[in-house]
PDB file of N, CA and C in Angstrom:
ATOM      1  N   UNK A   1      -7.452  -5.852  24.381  1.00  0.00           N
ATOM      2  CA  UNK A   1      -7.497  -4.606  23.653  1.00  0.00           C
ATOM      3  C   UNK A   1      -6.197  -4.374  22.888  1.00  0.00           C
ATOM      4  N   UNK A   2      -5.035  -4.519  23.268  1.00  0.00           N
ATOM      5  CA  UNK A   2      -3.529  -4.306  22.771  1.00  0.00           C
ATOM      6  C   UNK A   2      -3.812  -5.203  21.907  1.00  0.00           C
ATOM      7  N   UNK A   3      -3.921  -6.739  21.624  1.00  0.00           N
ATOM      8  CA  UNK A   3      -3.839  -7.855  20.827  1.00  0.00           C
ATOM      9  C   UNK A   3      -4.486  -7.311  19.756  1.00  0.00           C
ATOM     10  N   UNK A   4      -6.223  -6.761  20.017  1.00  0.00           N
ATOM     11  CA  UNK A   4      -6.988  -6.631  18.810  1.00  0.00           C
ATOM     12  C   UNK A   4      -6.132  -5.365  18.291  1.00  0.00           C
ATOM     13  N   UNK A   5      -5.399  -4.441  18.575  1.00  0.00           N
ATOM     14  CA  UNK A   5      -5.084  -3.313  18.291  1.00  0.00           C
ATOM     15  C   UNK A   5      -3.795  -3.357  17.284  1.00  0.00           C
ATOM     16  N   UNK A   6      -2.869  -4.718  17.899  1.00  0.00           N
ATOM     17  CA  UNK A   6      -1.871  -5.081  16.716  1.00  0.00           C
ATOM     18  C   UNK A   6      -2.466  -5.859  15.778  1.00  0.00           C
ATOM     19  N   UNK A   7      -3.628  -6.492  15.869  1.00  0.00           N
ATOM     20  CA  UNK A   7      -4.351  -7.059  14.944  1.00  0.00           C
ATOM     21  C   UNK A   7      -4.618  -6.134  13.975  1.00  0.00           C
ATOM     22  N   UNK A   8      -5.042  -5.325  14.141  1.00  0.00           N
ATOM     23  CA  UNK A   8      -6.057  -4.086  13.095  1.00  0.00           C
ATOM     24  C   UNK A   8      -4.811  -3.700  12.510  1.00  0.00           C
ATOM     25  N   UNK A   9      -3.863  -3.251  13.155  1.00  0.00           N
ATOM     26  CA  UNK A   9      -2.766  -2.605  12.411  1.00  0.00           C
ATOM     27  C   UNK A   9      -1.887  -3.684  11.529  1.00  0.00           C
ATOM     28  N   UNK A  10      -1.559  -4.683  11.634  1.00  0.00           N
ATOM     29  CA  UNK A  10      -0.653  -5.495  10.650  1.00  0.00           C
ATOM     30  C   UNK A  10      -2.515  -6.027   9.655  1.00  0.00           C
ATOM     31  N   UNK A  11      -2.985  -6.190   9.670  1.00  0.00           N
ATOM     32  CA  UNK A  11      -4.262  -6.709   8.953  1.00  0.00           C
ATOM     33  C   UNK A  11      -4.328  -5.421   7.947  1.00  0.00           C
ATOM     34  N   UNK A  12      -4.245  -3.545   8.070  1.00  0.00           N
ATOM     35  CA  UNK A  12      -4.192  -2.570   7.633  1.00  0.00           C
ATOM     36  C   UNK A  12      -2.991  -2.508   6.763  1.00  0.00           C
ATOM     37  N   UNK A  13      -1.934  -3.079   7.309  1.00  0.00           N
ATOM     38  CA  UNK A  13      -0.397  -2.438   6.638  1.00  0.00           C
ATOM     39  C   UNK A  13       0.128  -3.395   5.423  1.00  0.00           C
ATOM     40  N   UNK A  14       0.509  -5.105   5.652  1.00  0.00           N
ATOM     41  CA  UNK A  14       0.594  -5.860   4.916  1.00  0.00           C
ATOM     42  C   UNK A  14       1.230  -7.092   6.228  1.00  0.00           C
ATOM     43  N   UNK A  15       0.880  -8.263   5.066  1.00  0.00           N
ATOM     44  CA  UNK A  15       1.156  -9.624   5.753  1.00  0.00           C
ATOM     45  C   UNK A  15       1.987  -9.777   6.306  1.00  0.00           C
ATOM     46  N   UNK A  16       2.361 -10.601   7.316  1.00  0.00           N
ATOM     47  CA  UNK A  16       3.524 -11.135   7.855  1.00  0.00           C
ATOM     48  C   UNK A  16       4.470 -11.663   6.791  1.00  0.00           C
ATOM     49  N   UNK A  17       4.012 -12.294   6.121  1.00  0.00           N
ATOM     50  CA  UNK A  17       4.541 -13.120   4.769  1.00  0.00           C
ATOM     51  C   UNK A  17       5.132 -12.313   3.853  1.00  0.00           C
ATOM     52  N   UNK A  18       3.940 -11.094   3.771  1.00  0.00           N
ATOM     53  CA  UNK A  18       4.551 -10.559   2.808  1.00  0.00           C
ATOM     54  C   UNK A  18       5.519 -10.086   2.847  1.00  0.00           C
ATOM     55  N   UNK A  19       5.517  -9.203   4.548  1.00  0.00           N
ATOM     56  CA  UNK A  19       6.557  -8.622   4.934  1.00  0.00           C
ATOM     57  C   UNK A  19       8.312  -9.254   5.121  1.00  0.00           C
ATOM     58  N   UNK A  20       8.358 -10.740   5.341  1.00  0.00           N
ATOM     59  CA  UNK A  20       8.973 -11.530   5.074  1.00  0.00           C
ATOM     60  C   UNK A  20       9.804 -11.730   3.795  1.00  0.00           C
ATOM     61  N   UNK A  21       9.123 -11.937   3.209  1.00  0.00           N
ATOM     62  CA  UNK A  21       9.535 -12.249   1.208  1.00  0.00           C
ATOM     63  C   UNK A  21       9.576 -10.442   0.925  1.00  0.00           C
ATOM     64  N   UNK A  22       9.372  -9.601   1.512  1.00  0.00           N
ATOM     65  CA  UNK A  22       9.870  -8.544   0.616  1.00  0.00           C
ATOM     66  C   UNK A  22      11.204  -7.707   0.475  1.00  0.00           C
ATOM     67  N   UNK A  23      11.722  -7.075  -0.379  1.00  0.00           N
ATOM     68  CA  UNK A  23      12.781  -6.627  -0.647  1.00  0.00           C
ATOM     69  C   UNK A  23      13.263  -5.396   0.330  1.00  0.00           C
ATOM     70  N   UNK A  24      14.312  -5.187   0.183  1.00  0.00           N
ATOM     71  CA  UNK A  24      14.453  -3.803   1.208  1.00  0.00           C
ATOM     72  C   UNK A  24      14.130  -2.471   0.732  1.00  0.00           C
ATOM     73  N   UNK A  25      14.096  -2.689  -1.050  1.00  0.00           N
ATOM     74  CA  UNK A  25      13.729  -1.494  -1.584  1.00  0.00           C
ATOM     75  C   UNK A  25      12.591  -1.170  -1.307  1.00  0.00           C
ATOM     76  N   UNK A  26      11.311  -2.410  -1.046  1.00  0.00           N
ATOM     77  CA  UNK A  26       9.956  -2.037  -1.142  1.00  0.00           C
ATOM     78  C   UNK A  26       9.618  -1.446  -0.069  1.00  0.00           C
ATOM     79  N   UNK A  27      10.247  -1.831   1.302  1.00  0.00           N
ATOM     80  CA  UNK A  27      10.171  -1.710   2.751  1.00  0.00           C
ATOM     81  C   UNK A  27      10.705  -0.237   2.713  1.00  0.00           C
ATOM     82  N   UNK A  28      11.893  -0.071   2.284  1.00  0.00           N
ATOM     83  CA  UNK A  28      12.440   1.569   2.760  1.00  0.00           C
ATOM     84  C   UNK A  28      11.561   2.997   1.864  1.00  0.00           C
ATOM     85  N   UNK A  29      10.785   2.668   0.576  1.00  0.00           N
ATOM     86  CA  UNK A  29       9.688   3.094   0.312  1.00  0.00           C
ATOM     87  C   UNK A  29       8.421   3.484   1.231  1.00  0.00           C
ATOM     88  N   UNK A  30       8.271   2.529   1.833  1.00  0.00           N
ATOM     89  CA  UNK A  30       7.300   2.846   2.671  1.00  0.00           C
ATOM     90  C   UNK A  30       7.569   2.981   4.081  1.00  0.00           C
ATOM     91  N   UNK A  31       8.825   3.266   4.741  1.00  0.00           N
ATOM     92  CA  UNK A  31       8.769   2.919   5.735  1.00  0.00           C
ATOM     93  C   UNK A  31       8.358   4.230   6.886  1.00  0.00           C
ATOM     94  N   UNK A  32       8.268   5.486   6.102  1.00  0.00           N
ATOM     95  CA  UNK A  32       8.144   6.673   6.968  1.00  0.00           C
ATOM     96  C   UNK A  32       6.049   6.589   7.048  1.00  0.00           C
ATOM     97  N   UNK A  33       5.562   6.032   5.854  1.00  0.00           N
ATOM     98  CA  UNK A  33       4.179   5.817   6.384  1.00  0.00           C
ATOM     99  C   UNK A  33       3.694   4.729   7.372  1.00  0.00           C
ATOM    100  N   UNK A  34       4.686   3.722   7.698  1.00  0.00           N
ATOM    101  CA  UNK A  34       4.508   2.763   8.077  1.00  0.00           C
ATOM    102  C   UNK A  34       4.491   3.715   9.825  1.00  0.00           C
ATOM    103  N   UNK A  35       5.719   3.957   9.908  1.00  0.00           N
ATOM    104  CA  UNK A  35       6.013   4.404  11.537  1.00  0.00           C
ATOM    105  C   UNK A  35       4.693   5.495  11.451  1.00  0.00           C
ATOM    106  N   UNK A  36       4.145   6.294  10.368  1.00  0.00           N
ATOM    107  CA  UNK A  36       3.356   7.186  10.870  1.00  0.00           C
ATOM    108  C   UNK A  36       1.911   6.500  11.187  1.00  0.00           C
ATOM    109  N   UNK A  37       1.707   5.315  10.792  1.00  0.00           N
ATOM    110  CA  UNK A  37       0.570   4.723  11.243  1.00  0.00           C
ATOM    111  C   UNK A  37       0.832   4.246  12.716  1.00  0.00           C
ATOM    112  N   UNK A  38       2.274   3.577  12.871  1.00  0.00           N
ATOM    113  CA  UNK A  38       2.097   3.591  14.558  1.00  0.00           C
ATOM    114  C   UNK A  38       2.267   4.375  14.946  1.00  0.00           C
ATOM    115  N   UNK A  39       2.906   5.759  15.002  1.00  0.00           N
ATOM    116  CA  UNK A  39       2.499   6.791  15.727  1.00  0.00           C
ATOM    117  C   UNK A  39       1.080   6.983  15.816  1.00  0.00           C
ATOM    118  N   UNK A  40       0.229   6.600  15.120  1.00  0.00           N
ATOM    119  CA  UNK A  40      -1.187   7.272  15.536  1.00  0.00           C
ATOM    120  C   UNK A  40      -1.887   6.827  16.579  1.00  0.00           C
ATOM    121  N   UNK A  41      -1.712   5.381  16.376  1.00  0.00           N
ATOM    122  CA  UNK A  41      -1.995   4.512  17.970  1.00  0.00           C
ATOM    123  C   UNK A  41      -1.319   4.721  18.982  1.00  0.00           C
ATOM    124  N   UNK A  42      -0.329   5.177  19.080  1.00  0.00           N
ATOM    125  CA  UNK A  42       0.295   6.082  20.410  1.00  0.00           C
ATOM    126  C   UNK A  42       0.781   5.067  21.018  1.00  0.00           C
ATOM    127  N   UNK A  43       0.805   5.192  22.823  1.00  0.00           N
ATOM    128  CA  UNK A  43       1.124   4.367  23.682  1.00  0.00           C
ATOM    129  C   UNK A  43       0.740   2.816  23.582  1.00  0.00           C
ATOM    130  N   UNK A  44      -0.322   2.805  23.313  1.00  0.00           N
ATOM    131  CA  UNK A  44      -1.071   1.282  23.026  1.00  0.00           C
ATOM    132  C   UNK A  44      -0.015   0.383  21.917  1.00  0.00           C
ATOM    133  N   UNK A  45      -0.148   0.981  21.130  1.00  0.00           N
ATOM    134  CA  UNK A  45       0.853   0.167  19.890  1.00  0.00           C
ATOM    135  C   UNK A  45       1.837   0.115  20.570  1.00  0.00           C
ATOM    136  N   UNK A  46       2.791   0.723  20.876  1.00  0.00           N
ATOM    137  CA  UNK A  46       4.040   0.603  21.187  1.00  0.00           C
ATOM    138  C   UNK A  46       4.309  -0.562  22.273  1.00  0.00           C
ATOM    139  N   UNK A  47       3.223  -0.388  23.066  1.00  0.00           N
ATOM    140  CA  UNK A  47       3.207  -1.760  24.547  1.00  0.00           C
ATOM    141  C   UNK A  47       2.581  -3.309  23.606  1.00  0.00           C
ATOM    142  N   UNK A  48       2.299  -2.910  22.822  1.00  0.00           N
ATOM    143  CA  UNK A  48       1.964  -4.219  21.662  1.00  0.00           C
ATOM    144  C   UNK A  48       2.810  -4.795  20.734  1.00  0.00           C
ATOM    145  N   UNK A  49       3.627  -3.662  20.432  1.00  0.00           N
ATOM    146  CA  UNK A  49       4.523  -3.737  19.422  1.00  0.00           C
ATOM    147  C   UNK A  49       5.939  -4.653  20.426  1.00  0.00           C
ATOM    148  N   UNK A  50       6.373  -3.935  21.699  1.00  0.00           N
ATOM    149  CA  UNK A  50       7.275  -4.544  22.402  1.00  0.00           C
ATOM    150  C   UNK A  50       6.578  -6.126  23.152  1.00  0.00           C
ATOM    151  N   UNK A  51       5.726  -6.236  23.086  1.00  0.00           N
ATOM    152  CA  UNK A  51       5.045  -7.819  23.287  1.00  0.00           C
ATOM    153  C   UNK A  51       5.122  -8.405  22.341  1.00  0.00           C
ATOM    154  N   UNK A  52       4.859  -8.375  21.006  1.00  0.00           N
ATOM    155  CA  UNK A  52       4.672  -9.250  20.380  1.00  0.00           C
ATOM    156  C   UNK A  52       5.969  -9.538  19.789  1.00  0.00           C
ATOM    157  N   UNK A  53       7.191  -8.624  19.409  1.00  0.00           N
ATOM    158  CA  UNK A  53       8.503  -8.954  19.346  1.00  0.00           C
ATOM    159  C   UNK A  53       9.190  -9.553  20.887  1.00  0.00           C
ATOM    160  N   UNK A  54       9.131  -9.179  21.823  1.00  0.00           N
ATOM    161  CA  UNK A  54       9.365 -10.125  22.765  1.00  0.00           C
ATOM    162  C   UNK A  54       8.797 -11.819  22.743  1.00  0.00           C
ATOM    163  N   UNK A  55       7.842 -11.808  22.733  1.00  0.00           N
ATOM    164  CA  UNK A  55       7.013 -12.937  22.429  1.00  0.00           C
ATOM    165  C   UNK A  55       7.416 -14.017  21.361  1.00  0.00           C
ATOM    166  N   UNK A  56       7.127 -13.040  20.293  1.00  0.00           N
ATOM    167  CA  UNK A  56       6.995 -14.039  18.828  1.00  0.00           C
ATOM    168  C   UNK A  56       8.768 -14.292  18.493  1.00  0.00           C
ATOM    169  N   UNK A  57       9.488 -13.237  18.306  1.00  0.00           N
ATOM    170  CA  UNK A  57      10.793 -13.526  17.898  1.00  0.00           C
ATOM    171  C   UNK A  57      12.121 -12.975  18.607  1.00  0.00           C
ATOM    172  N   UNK A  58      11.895 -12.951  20.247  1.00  0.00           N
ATOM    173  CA  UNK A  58      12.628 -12.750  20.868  1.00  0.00           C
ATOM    174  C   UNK A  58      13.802 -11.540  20.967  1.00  0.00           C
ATOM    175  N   UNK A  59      13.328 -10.358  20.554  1.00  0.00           N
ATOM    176  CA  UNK A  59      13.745  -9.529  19.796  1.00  0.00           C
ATOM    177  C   UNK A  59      13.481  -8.733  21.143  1.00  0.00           C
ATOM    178  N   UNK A  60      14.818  -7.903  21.295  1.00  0.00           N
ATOM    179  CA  UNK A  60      15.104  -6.456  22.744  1.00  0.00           C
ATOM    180  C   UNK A  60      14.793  -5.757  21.667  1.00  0.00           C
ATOM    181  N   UNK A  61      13.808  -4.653  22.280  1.00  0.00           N
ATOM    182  CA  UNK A  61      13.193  -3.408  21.519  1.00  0.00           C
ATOM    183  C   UNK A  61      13.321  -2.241  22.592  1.00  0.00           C
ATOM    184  N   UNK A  62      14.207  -2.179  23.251  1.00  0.00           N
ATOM    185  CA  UNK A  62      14.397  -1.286  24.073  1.00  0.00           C
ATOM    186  C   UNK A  62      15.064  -0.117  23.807  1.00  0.00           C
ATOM    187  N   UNK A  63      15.057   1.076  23.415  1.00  0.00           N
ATOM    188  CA  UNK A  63      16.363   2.081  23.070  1.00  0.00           C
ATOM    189  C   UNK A  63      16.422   3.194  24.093  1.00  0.00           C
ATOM    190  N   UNK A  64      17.903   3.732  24.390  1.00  0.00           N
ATOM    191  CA  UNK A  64      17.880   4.322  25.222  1.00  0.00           C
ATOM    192  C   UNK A  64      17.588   6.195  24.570  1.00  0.00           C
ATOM    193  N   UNK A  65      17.455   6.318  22.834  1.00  0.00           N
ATOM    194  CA  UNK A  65      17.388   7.410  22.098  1.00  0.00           C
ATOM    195  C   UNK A  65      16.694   7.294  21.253  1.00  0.00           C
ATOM    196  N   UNK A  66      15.939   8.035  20.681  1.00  0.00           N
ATOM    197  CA  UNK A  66      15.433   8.153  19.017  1.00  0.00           C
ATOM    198  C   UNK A  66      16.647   7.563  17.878  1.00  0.00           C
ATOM    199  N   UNK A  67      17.151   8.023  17.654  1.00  0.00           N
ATOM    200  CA  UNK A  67      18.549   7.283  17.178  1.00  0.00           C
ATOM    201  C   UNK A  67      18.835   6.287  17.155  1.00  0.00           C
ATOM    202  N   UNK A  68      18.827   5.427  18.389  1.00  0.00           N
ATOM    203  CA  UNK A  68      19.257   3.948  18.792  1.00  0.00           C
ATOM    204  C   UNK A  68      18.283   3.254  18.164  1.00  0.00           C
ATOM    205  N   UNK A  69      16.949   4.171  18.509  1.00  0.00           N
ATOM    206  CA  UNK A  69      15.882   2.928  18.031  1.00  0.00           C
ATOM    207  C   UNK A  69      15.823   3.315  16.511  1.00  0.00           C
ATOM    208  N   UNK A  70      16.251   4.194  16.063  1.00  0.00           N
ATOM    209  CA  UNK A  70      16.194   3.986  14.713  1.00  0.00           C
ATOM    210  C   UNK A  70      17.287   3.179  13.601  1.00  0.00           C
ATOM    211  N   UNK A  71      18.302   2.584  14.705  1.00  0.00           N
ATOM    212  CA  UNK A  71      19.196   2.052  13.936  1.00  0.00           C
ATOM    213  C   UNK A  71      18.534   0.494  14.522  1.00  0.00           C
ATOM    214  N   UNK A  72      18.332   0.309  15.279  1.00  0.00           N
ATOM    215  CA  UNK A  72      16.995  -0.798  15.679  1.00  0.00           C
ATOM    216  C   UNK A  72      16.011  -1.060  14.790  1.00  0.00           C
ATOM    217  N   UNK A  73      15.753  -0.386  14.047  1.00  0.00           N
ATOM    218  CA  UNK A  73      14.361  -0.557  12.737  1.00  0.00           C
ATOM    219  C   UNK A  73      15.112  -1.124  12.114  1.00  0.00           C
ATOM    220  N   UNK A  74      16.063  -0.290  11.574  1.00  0.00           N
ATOM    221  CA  UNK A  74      16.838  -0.479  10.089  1.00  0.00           C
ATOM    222  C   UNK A  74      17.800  -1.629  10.125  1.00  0.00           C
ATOM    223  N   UNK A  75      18.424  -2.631  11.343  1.00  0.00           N
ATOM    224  CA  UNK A  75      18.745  -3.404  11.302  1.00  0.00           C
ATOM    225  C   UNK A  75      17.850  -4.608  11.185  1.00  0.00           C
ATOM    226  N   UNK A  76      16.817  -4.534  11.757  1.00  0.00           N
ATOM    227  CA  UNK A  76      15.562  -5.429  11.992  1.00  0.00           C
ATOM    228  C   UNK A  76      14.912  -5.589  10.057  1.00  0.00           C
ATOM    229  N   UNK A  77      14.997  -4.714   9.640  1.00  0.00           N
ATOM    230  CA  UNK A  77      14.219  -4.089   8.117  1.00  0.00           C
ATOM    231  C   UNK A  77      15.808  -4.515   7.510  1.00  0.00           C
ATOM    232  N   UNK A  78      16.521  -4.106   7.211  1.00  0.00           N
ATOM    233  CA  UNK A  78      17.703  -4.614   6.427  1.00  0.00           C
ATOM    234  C   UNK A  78      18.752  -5.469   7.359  1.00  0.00           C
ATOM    235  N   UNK A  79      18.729  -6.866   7.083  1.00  0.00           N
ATOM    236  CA  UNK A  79      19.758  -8.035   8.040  1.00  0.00           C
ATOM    237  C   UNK A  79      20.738  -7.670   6.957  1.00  0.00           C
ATOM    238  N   UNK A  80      21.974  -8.326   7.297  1.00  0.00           N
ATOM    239  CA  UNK A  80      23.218  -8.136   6.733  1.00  0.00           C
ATOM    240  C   UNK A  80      23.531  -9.753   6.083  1.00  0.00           C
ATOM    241  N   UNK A  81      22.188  -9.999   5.888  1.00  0.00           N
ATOM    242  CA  UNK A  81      22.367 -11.473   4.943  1.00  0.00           C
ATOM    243  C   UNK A  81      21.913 -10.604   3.337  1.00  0.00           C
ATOM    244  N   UNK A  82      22.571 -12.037   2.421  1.00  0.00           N
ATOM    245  CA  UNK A  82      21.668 -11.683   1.164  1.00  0.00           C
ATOM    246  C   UNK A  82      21.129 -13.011   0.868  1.00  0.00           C
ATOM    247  N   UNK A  83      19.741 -12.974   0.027  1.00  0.00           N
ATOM    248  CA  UNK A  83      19.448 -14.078  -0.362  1.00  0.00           C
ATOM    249  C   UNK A  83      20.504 -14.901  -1.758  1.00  0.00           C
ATOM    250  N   UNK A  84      20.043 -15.683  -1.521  1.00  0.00           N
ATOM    251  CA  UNK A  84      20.584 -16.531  -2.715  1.00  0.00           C
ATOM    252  C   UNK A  84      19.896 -16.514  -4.180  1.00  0.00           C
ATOM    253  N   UNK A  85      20.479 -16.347  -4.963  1.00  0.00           N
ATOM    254  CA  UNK A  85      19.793 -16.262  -6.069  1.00  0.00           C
ATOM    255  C   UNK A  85      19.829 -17.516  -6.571  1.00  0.00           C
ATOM    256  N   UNK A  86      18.460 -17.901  -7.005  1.00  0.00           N
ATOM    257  CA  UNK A  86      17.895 -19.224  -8.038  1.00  0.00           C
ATOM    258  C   UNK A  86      18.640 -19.398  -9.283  1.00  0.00           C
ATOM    259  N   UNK A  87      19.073 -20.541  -9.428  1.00  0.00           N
ATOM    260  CA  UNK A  87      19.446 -20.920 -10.794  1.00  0.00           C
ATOM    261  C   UNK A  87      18.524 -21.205 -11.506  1.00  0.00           C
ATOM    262  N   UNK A  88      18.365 -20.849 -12.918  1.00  0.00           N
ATOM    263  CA  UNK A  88      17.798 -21.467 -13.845  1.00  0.00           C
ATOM    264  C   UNK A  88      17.570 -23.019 -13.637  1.00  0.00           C
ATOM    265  N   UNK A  89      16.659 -23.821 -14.200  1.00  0.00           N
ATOM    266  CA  UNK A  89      16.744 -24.891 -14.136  1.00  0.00           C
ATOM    267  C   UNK A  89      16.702 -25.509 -14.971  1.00  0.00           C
ATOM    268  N   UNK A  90      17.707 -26.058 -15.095  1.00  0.00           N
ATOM    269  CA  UNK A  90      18.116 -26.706 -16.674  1.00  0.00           C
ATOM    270  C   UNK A  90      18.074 -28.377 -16.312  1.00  0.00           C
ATOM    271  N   UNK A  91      17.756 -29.183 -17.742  1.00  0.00           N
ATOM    272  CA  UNK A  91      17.886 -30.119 -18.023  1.00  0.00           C
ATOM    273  C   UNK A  91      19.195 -31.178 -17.607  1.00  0.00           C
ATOM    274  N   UNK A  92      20.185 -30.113 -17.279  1.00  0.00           N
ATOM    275  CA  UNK A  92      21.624 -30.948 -17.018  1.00  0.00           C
ATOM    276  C   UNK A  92      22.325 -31.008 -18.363  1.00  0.00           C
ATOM    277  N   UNK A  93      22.211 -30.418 -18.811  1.00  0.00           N
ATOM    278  CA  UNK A  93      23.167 -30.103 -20.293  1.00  0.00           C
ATOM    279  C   UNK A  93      23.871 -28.710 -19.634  1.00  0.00           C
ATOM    280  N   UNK A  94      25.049 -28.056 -20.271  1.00  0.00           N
ATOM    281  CA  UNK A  94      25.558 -27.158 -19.579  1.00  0.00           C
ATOM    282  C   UNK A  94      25.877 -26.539 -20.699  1.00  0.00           C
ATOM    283  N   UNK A  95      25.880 -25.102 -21.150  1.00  0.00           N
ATOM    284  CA  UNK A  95      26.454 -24.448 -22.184  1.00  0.00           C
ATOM    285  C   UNK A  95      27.713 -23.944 -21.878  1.00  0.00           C
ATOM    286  N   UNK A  96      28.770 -24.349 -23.162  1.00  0.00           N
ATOM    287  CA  UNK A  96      29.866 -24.165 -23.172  1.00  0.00           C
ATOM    288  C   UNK A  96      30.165 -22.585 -23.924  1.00  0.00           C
TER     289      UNK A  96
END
């Protein structure tokens, strides 16, 4: 029941993938509808939500405040990496 229940909800919200490859701007846009969809599933999500980050990417989801765990999202949602930006791809001629 928990499994099908994080099923329905990431299948509802967007891909793993997508969620992956997307920007932080697109994520912090949406991110107050996002938590309000797991709030609606209540207790269930949340015992799903701490399994499947335990599980899949080894991730403590434990907070001892509202607060804590909200700096817990936002580190999880914005890492303190940046991507690399693509070079053009040129022929191997170089403009001077």
């Amino acid at each position: 029941m928990i499994s099908s229940t994080i099923f329905q909800l990431m299948q509802s919200l967007i891909s793993l993938q997508e969620f992956q490859d997307a920007e932080p701007d697109l994520l912090a846009h949406s991110a107050s509808a996002i938590i309000e969809r797991i709030n609606e599933y209540g207790l269930q999500c949340n015992v799903a939500l701490k399994a499947l980050c335990r599980r899949k990417k080894g991730l403590s989801v434990e907070a001892m405040s509202e607060s804590a765990a909200e700096k817990k999202i936002k580190r999880m949602l914005f890492p303190r990496y940046h991507r690399k930006k693509l070079r053009p791809a040129t022929d191997g001629i170089r403009d001077l």
